[in-house]
Amino acid sequence: GSHLWAKHPDSGDIAFGDLMIWGWLRRRSAGARLTDNTRLLGLDRSGHPETEPVEISREEQMRVLRDLTTALESKDPYTHGHSRRVERHVLRTSAAMGLSVEQIEDLRKAAALHDVGKIRVPDRVLRKAGQLTIEERALVEEHVVVGAWMVSSVGDADVIAGVRHHHERWDGRGYPDGLMGVEIPLYSRIIAVADAYDAMTSTRPYRASFGRDKAVDVLWAEAGIQF
C-alpha cells in the first residue's frame, strides 16, 4: 500500500501512515455514533429492541435514523455516501415521472433509509469480498425486514413498504416476499433501479465501476426481468 501511495500526486503532502490513522479514526467515530444512535432508538448495538422506551419525537427519530445510515456506510469506503446518492437519484426520477410533492417526499424518506436494517448484519459479512454462504446471504436479506420495522415509527405504510420491498424483482425472484410485477410497490421499484445504478457505478472490493453508460445498458437489459 505504501509503495502504491508513493506514486500518487498527493503523497508528498500526506504520508501513507496518516491515511491509515484517518481510516481508523473514521471507523471509531462511526462506531461511537452507531452506539449513541441505537441507544436513542431504544435498540442495542446490533439493532435489537431494548426494554427502555423511546422518548424522542418522530422528527428526531428520523434524524437519528438518517445519521445511523450514514454511520453504517462511513465504516466502509466502498459504500460511503450510497444512501445519499440513491436519495438524489430517486428525487430526480420521481420528479421526471411527475409524482406529487407528497409522494416525492415519502419516496425520498424511503430511499434515505432503505439500508438502515443493515445494522443487524455483521461487518465481516457486509465487507466480505468473496461469495456469501447461504447463512450469510440470509443475514443480508433480513435487512429489508429489519429496516421496514425500524422506519415504522417515522413513516407511513408507503414508506415502510418502499423499504421492505426494494429487493423484490419484476420476475418474482426477489426477496423478502417474492412479489411479482405490479404487486411490487412503486416506491420500491424506483428505489431498486436507483440502488442498482449506484452499485454499478461505484467501485467495490471485487470489481471496478461499470461506468454510467454500461450501467444504463444493464438496466435496459434487465427491464421486464429484474426491474
PDB file of C-alpha atoms in Angstrom:
ATOM      1  CA  GLY A   1       0.000   0.000   0.000  1.00  0.00           C
ATOM      2  CA  SER A   2       2.794   2.403   0.906  1.00  0.00           C
ATOM      3  CA  HIS A   3       4.557   1.670  -2.388  1.00  0.00           C
ATOM      4  CA  LEU A   4       1.400   2.365  -4.425  1.00  0.00           C
ATOM      5  CA  TRP A   5       0.618   5.549  -2.463  1.00  0.00           C
ATOM      6  CA  ALA A   6       4.106   6.878  -3.190  1.00  0.00           C
ATOM      7  CA  LYS A   7       3.104   7.102  -6.871  1.00  0.00           C
ATOM      8  CA  HIS A   8       0.048   9.224  -6.082  1.00  0.00           C
ATOM      9  CA  PRO A   9       0.324  13.021  -6.679  1.00  0.00           C
ATOM     10  CA  ASP A  10      -0.825  13.774  -3.129  1.00  0.00           C
ATOM     11  CA  SER A  11       1.722  11.502  -1.472  1.00  0.00           C
ATOM     12  CA  GLY A  12       4.126  14.430  -0.991  1.00  0.00           C
ATOM     13  CA  ASP A  13       1.618  16.130   1.310  1.00  0.00           C
ATOM     14  CA  ILE A  14       0.035  13.150   3.094  1.00  0.00           C
ATOM     15  CA  ALA A  15       2.006  10.176   4.372  1.00  0.00           C
ATOM     16  CA  PHE A  16       0.584   6.673   3.935  1.00  0.00           C
ATOM     17  CA  GLY A  17       0.589   6.250   7.709  1.00  0.00           C
ATOM     18  CA  ASP A  18      -1.645   9.300   8.055  1.00  0.00           C
ATOM     19  CA  LEU A  19      -4.143   7.708   5.692  1.00  0.00           C
ATOM     20  CA  MET A  20      -4.245   4.589   7.871  1.00  0.00           C
ATOM     21  CA  ILE A  21      -4.737   6.667  11.023  1.00  0.00           C
ATOM     22  CA  TRP A  22      -7.569   8.632   9.400  1.00  0.00           C
ATOM     23  CA  GLY A  23      -9.322   5.420   8.383  1.00  0.00           C
ATOM     24  CA  TRP A  24      -9.074   4.081  11.928  1.00  0.00           C
ATOM     25  CA  LEU A  25     -10.402   7.341  13.381  1.00  0.00           C
ATOM     26  CA  ARG A  26     -13.306   7.377  10.916  1.00  0.00           C
ATOM     27  CA  ARG A  27     -14.297   3.812  11.797  1.00  0.00           C
ATOM     28  CA  ARG A  28     -14.001   4.566  15.503  1.00  0.00           C
ATOM     29  CA  SER A  29     -16.158   7.681  15.145  1.00  0.00           C
ATOM     30  CA  ALA A  30     -18.749   5.729  13.135  1.00  0.00           C
ATOM     31  CA  GLY A  31     -18.845   3.044  15.816  1.00  0.00           C
ATOM     32  CA  ALA A  32     -19.475   5.621  18.529  1.00  0.00           C
ATOM     33  CA  ARG A  33     -22.291   7.217  16.504  1.00  0.00           C
ATOM     34  CA  LEU A  34     -23.866   3.811  15.933  1.00  0.00           C
ATOM     35  CA  THR A  35     -23.838   3.122  19.663  1.00  0.00           C
ATOM     36  CA  ASP A  36     -25.324   6.521  20.525  1.00  0.00           C
ATOM     37  CA  ASN A  37     -27.997   6.431  17.831  1.00  0.00           C
ATOM     38  CA  THR A  38     -29.170   2.895  18.525  1.00  0.00           C
ATOM     39  CA  ARG A  39     -29.495   3.804  22.210  1.00  0.00           C
ATOM     40  CA  LEU A  40     -31.672   6.807  21.312  1.00  0.00           C
ATOM     41  CA  LEU A  41     -33.905   4.483  19.287  1.00  0.00           C
ATOM     42  CA  GLY A  42     -34.251   2.004  22.133  1.00  0.00           C
ATOM     43  CA  LEU A  43     -32.035  -0.598  20.450  1.00  0.00           C
ATOM     44  CA  ASP A  44     -28.843  -2.399  21.348  1.00  0.00           C
ATOM     45  CA  ARG A  45     -25.741  -2.118  19.134  1.00  0.00           C
ATOM     46  CA  SER A  46     -26.921  -4.967  16.885  1.00  0.00           C
ATOM     47  CA  GLY A  47     -30.324  -3.392  16.306  1.00  0.00           C
ATOM     48  CA  HIS A  48     -32.389  -5.492  18.716  1.00  0.00           C
ATOM     49  CA  PRO A  49     -35.011  -3.790  20.924  1.00  0.00           C
ATOM     50  CA  GLU A  50     -34.060  -2.880  24.461  1.00  0.00           C
ATOM     51  CA  THR A  51     -36.509  -2.574  27.354  1.00  0.00           C
ATOM     52  CA  GLU A  52     -36.247   1.215  27.649  1.00  0.00           C
ATOM     53  CA  PRO A  53     -38.984   3.143  25.766  1.00  0.00           C
ATOM     54  CA  VAL A  54     -38.108   5.637  23.022  1.00  0.00           C
ATOM     55  CA  GLU A  55     -38.511   9.176  24.366  1.00  0.00           C
ATOM     56  CA  ILE A  56     -37.666  11.301  21.309  1.00  0.00           C
ATOM     57  CA  SER A  57     -40.064  12.818  18.770  1.00  0.00           C
ATOM     58  CA  ARG A  58     -40.766  11.393  15.299  1.00  0.00           C
ATOM     59  CA  GLU A  59     -38.724  14.206  13.746  1.00  0.00           C
ATOM     60  CA  GLU A  60     -35.773  13.402  15.995  1.00  0.00           C
ATOM     61  CA  GLN A  61     -36.141   9.691  15.266  1.00  0.00           C
ATOM     62  CA  MET A  62     -35.953  10.461  11.548  1.00  0.00           C
ATOM     63  CA  ARG A  63     -32.781  12.494  12.070  1.00  0.00           C
ATOM     64  CA  VAL A  64     -31.253   9.704  14.153  1.00  0.00           C
ATOM     65  CA  LEU A  65     -32.147   7.052  11.564  1.00  0.00           C
ATOM     66  CA  ARG A  66     -30.523   9.110   8.808  1.00  0.00           C
ATOM     67  CA  ASP A  67     -27.384   9.558  10.894  1.00  0.00           C
ATOM     68  CA  LEU A  68     -27.414   5.850  11.715  1.00  0.00           C
ATOM     69  CA  THR A  69     -27.443   5.022   7.996  1.00  0.00           C
ATOM     70  CA  THR A  70     -24.588   7.466   7.352  1.00  0.00           C
ATOM     71  CA  ALA A  71     -22.541   5.967  10.185  1.00  0.00           C
ATOM     72  CA  LEU A  72     -23.116   2.437   8.861  1.00  0.00           C
ATOM     73  CA  GLU A  73     -21.910   3.422   5.407  1.00  0.00           C
ATOM     74  CA  SER A  74     -18.954   5.502   6.592  1.00  0.00           C
ATOM     75  CA  LYS A  75     -17.350   2.403   8.103  1.00  0.00           C
ATOM     76  CA  ASP A  76     -16.799   1.081   4.585  1.00  0.00           C
ATOM     77  CA  PRO A  77     -15.189   3.337   1.926  1.00  0.00           C
ATOM     78  CA  TYR A  78     -16.926   1.332  -0.814  1.00  0.00           C
ATOM     79  CA  THR A  79     -20.445   2.211   0.393  1.00  0.00           C
ATOM     80  CA  HIS A  80     -19.771   5.663   1.869  1.00  0.00           C
ATOM     81  CA  GLY A  81     -22.499   8.064   0.689  1.00  0.00           C
ATOM     82  CA  HIS A  82     -24.542   5.320  -1.027  1.00  0.00           C
ATOM     83  CA  SER A  83     -27.917   6.181   0.525  1.00  0.00           C
ATOM     84  CA  ARG A  84     -27.480   9.906  -0.161  1.00  0.00           C
ATOM     85  CA  ARG A  85     -26.780   9.157  -3.819  1.00  0.00           C
ATOM     86  CA  VAL A  86     -29.774   6.804  -4.062  1.00  0.00           C
ATOM     87  CA  GLU A  87     -31.943   9.511  -2.495  1.00  0.00           C
ATOM     88  CA  ARG A  88     -30.690  12.000  -5.105  1.00  0.00           C
ATOM     89  CA  HIS A  89     -31.374   9.554  -7.956  1.00  0.00           C
ATOM     90  CA  VAL A  90     -34.939   8.823  -6.824  1.00  0.00           C
ATOM     91  CA  LEU A  91     -35.630  12.540  -6.333  1.00  0.00           C
ATOM     92  CA  ARG A  92     -34.728  13.304  -9.938  1.00  0.00           C
ATOM     93  CA  THR A  93     -36.506  10.191 -11.217  1.00  0.00           C
ATOM     94  CA  SER A  94     -39.741  10.823  -9.326  1.00  0.00           C
ATOM     95  CA  ALA A  95     -39.779  14.466 -10.434  1.00  0.00           C
ATOM     96  CA  ALA A  96     -39.357  13.377 -14.067  1.00  0.00           C
ATOM     97  CA  MET A  97     -42.232  10.909 -13.586  1.00  0.00           C
ATOM     98  CA  GLY A  98     -44.494  13.710 -12.393  1.00  0.00           C
ATOM     99  CA  LEU A  99     -45.172  12.373  -8.901  1.00  0.00           C
ATOM    100  CA  SER A 100     -46.794  14.709  -6.393  1.00  0.00           C
ATOM    101  CA  VAL A 101     -44.793  16.679  -3.835  1.00  0.00           C
ATOM    102  CA  GLU A 102     -46.125  14.421  -1.055  1.00  0.00           C
ATOM    103  CA  GLN A 103     -45.137  11.270  -2.965  1.00  0.00           C
ATOM    104  CA  ILE A 104     -41.663  12.640  -3.693  1.00  0.00           C
ATOM    105  CA  GLU A 105     -41.078  13.462  -0.023  1.00  0.00           C
ATOM    106  CA  ASP A 106     -42.194   9.979   1.088  1.00  0.00           C
ATOM    107  CA  LEU A 107     -40.044   8.369  -1.605  1.00  0.00           C
ATOM    108  CA  ARG A 108     -37.016  10.418  -0.517  1.00  0.00           C
ATOM    109  CA  LYS A 109     -37.548   9.257   3.049  1.00  0.00           C
ATOM    110  CA  ALA A 110     -37.756   5.603   1.989  1.00  0.00           C
ATOM    111  CA  ALA A 111     -34.660   5.945  -0.214  1.00  0.00           C
ATOM    112  CA  ALA A 112     -32.630   7.641   2.519  1.00  0.00           C
ATOM    113  CA  LEU A 113     -33.398   4.802   4.946  1.00  0.00           C
ATOM    114  CA  HIS A 114     -33.594   1.827   2.577  1.00  0.00           C
ATOM    115  CA  ASP A 115     -30.465   0.156   4.018  1.00  0.00           C
ATOM    116  CA  VAL A 116     -30.830   1.102   7.709  1.00  0.00           C
ATOM    117  CA  GLY A 117     -31.698  -2.519   8.530  1.00  0.00           C
ATOM    118  CA  LYS A 118     -28.090  -3.494   7.796  1.00  0.00           C
ATOM    119  CA  ILE A 119     -27.417  -2.592  11.437  1.00  0.00           C
ATOM    120  CA  ARG A 120     -28.242  -6.281  12.054  1.00  0.00           C
ATOM    121  CA  VAL A 121     -25.688  -7.561   9.516  1.00  0.00           C
ATOM    122  CA  PRO A 122     -22.185  -8.184  10.951  1.00  0.00           C
ATOM    123  CA  ASP A 123     -19.362  -6.102   9.456  1.00  0.00           C
ATOM    124  CA  ARG A 124     -17.498  -9.242   8.398  1.00  0.00           C
ATOM    125  CA  VAL A 125     -20.452 -10.135   6.154  1.00  0.00           C
ATOM    126  CA  LEU A 126     -21.107  -6.632   4.809  1.00  0.00           C
ATOM    127  CA  ARG A 127     -17.462  -6.168   3.834  1.00  0.00           C
ATOM    128  CA  LYS A 128     -16.823  -9.692   2.540  1.00  0.00           C
ATOM    129  CA  ALA A 129     -15.293  -9.525  -0.932  1.00  0.00           C
ATOM    130  CA  GLY A 130     -15.965 -13.150  -1.873  1.00  0.00           C
ATOM    131  CA  GLN A 131     -19.149 -15.139  -2.371  1.00  0.00           C
ATOM    132  CA  LEU A 132     -21.500 -15.280   0.606  1.00  0.00           C
ATOM    133  CA  THR A 133     -22.519 -18.541   2.230  1.00  0.00           C
ATOM    134  CA  ILE A 134     -26.203 -19.479   2.470  1.00  0.00           C
ATOM    135  CA  GLU A 135     -26.231 -18.372   6.108  1.00  0.00           C
ATOM    136  CA  GLU A 136     -24.527 -15.051   5.302  1.00  0.00           C
ATOM    137  CA  ARG A 137     -26.923 -14.352   2.455  1.00  0.00           C
ATOM    138  CA  ALA A 138     -29.852 -14.961   4.798  1.00  0.00           C
ATOM    139  CA  LEU A 139     -28.397 -12.361   7.182  1.00  0.00           C
ATOM    140  CA  VAL A 140     -28.073  -9.819   4.372  1.00  0.00           C
ATOM    141  CA  GLU A 141     -31.584 -10.461   3.046  1.00  0.00           C
ATOM    142  CA  GLU A 142     -33.024  -9.910   6.511  1.00  0.00           C
ATOM    143  CA  HIS A 143     -32.030  -6.233   6.360  1.00  0.00           C
ATOM    144  CA  VAL A 144     -35.136  -5.248   4.393  1.00  0.00           C
ATOM    145  CA  VAL A 145     -37.477  -6.676   7.045  1.00  0.00           C
ATOM    146  CA  VAL A 146     -35.473  -5.119   9.884  1.00  0.00           C
ATOM    147  CA  GLY A 147     -35.330  -1.791   8.031  1.00  0.00           C
ATOM    148  CA  ALA A 148     -39.090  -1.739   7.462  1.00  0.00           C
ATOM    149  CA  TRP A 149     -39.620  -2.368  11.169  1.00  0.00           C
ATOM    150  CA  MET A 150     -37.180   0.405  12.109  1.00  0.00           C
ATOM    151  CA  VAL A 151     -38.854   3.036   9.907  1.00  0.00           C
ATOM    152  CA  SER A 152     -42.373   2.069  11.017  1.00  0.00           C
ATOM    153  CA  SER A 153     -42.211   4.745  13.719  1.00  0.00           C
ATOM    154  CA  VAL A 154     -41.382   7.597  11.308  1.00  0.00           C
ATOM    155  CA  GLY A 155     -43.051   6.674   8.021  1.00  0.00           C
ATOM    156  CA  ASP A 156     -46.488   5.771   6.687  1.00  0.00           C
ATOM    157  CA  ALA A 157     -47.417   2.465   5.051  1.00  0.00           C
ATOM    158  CA  ASP A 158     -45.989   3.510   1.661  1.00  0.00           C
ATOM    159  CA  VAL A 159     -42.598   4.412   3.170  1.00  0.00           C
ATOM    160  CA  ILE A 160     -42.457   1.154   5.125  1.00  0.00           C
ATOM    161  CA  ALA A 161     -43.363  -0.864   2.019  1.00  0.00           C
ATOM    162  CA  GLY A 162     -40.772   1.048  -0.020  1.00  0.00           C
ATOM    163  CA  VAL A 163     -38.036  -0.061   2.373  1.00  0.00           C
ATOM    164  CA  ARG A 164     -39.296  -3.640   2.774  1.00  0.00           C
ATOM    165  CA  HIS A 165     -39.653  -4.452  -0.922  1.00  0.00           C
ATOM    166  CA  HIS A 166     -36.747  -2.670  -2.636  1.00  0.00           C
ATOM    167  CA  HIS A 167     -35.074  -6.036  -3.352  1.00  0.00           C
ATOM    168  CA  GLU A 168     -38.108  -7.636  -4.974  1.00  0.00           C
ATOM    169  CA  ARG A 169     -37.729  -8.482  -8.679  1.00  0.00           C
ATOM    170  CA  TRP A 170     -40.182  -7.937 -11.511  1.00  0.00           C
ATOM    171  CA  ASP A 171     -39.971 -11.678 -12.336  1.00  0.00           C
ATOM    172  CA  GLY A 172     -40.847 -12.650  -8.743  1.00  0.00           C
ATOM    173  CA  ARG A 173     -37.415 -13.997  -7.796  1.00  0.00           C
ATOM    174  CA  GLY A 174     -36.575 -11.269  -5.276  1.00  0.00           C
ATOM    175  CA  TYR A 175     -36.975 -11.039  -1.516  1.00  0.00           C
ATOM    176  CA  PRO A 176     -38.389 -10.951   1.134  1.00  0.00           C
ATOM    177  CA  ASP A 177     -41.863 -11.858  -0.186  1.00  0.00           C
ATOM    178  CA  GLY A 178     -41.308 -12.849  -3.806  1.00  0.00           C
ATOM    179  CA  LEU A 179     -43.666 -10.160  -5.114  1.00  0.00           C
ATOM    180  CA  MET A 180     -44.028 -10.008  -8.890  1.00  0.00           C
ATOM    181  CA  GLY A 181     -44.745  -7.266 -11.412  1.00  0.00           C
ATOM    182  CA  VAL A 182     -47.146  -4.565 -10.295  1.00  0.00           C
ATOM    183  CA  GLU A 183     -47.528  -6.301  -6.928  1.00  0.00           C
ATOM    184  CA  ILE A 184     -44.272  -4.539  -6.057  1.00  0.00           C
ATOM    185  CA  PRO A 185     -44.948  -1.054  -4.620  1.00  0.00           C
ATOM    186  CA  LEU A 186     -43.983   1.810  -6.934  1.00  0.00           C
ATOM    187  CA  TYR A 187     -41.564   3.331  -4.407  1.00  0.00           C
ATOM    188  CA  SER A 188     -39.735   0.013  -4.159  1.00  0.00           C
ATOM    189  CA  ARG A 189     -39.448  -0.284  -7.939  1.00  0.00           C
ATOM    190  CA  ILE A 190     -37.922   3.185  -8.222  1.00  0.00           C
ATOM    191  CA  ILE A 191     -35.508   2.602  -5.320  1.00  0.00           C
ATOM    192  CA  ALA A 192     -34.453  -0.754  -6.825  1.00  0.00           C
ATOM    193  CA  VAL A 193     -33.340   0.901 -10.066  1.00  0.00           C
ATOM    194  CA  ALA A 194     -31.541   3.752  -8.275  1.00  0.00           C
ATOM    195  CA  ASP A 195     -29.918   1.292  -5.849  1.00  0.00           C
ATOM    196  CA  ALA A 196     -28.633  -0.922  -8.658  1.00  0.00           C
ATOM    197  CA  TYR A 197     -27.424   2.047 -10.703  1.00  0.00           C
ATOM    198  CA  ASP A 198     -25.402   3.426  -7.798  1.00  0.00           C
ATOM    199  CA  ALA A 199     -23.949  -0.008  -7.011  1.00  0.00           C
ATOM    200  CA  MET A 200     -22.857  -0.496 -10.619  1.00  0.00           C
ATOM    201  CA  THR A 201     -21.320   2.982 -10.915  1.00  0.00           C
ATOM    202  CA  SER A 202     -19.395   2.624  -7.627  1.00  0.00           C
ATOM    203  CA  THR A 203     -16.098   0.804  -7.160  1.00  0.00           C
ATOM    204  CA  ARG A 204     -16.352  -2.288  -4.969  1.00  0.00           C
ATOM    205  CA  PRO A 205     -13.639  -4.551  -3.484  1.00  0.00           C
ATOM    206  CA  TYR A 206     -14.328  -7.238  -6.087  1.00  0.00           C
ATOM    207  CA  ARG A 207     -14.699  -5.033  -9.219  1.00  0.00           C
ATOM    208  CA  ALA A 208     -14.230  -1.586 -10.707  1.00  0.00           C
ATOM    209  CA  SER A 209     -17.064   0.799 -11.520  1.00  0.00           C
ATOM    210  CA  PHE A 210     -19.103  -0.128 -14.595  1.00  0.00           C
ATOM    211  CA  GLY A 211     -19.335   3.500 -15.669  1.00  0.00           C
ATOM    212  CA  ARG A 212     -22.583   5.304 -16.439  1.00  0.00           C
ATOM    213  CA  ASP A 213     -23.184   4.053 -19.992  1.00  0.00           C
ATOM    214  CA  LYS A 214     -22.663   0.374 -19.182  1.00  0.00           C
ATOM    215  CA  ALA A 215     -24.817   0.676 -16.047  1.00  0.00           C
ATOM    216  CA  VAL A 216     -27.670   2.165 -18.080  1.00  0.00           C
ATOM    217  CA  ASP A 217     -27.279  -0.637 -20.661  1.00  0.00           C
ATOM    218  CA  VAL A 218     -27.610  -3.213 -17.872  1.00  0.00           C
ATOM    219  CA  LEU A 219     -30.759  -1.508 -16.561  1.00  0.00           C
ATOM    220  CA  TRP A 220     -32.332  -1.624 -20.027  1.00  0.00           C
ATOM    221  CA  ALA A 221     -31.301  -5.273 -20.470  1.00  0.00           C
ATOM    222  CA  GLU A 222     -32.929  -6.186 -17.139  1.00  0.00           C
ATOM    223  CA  ALA A 223     -36.143  -4.248 -17.800  1.00  0.00           C
ATOM    224  CA  GLY A 224     -39.036  -6.705 -17.501  1.00  0.00           C
ATOM    225  CA  ILE A 225     -36.795  -9.236 -15.729  1.00  0.00           C
ATOM    226  CA  GLN A 226     -35.301  -7.692 -12.606  1.00  0.00           C
ATOM    227  CA  PHE A 227     -36.699  -4.161 -12.898  1.00  0.00           C
TER     228      PHE A 227
END
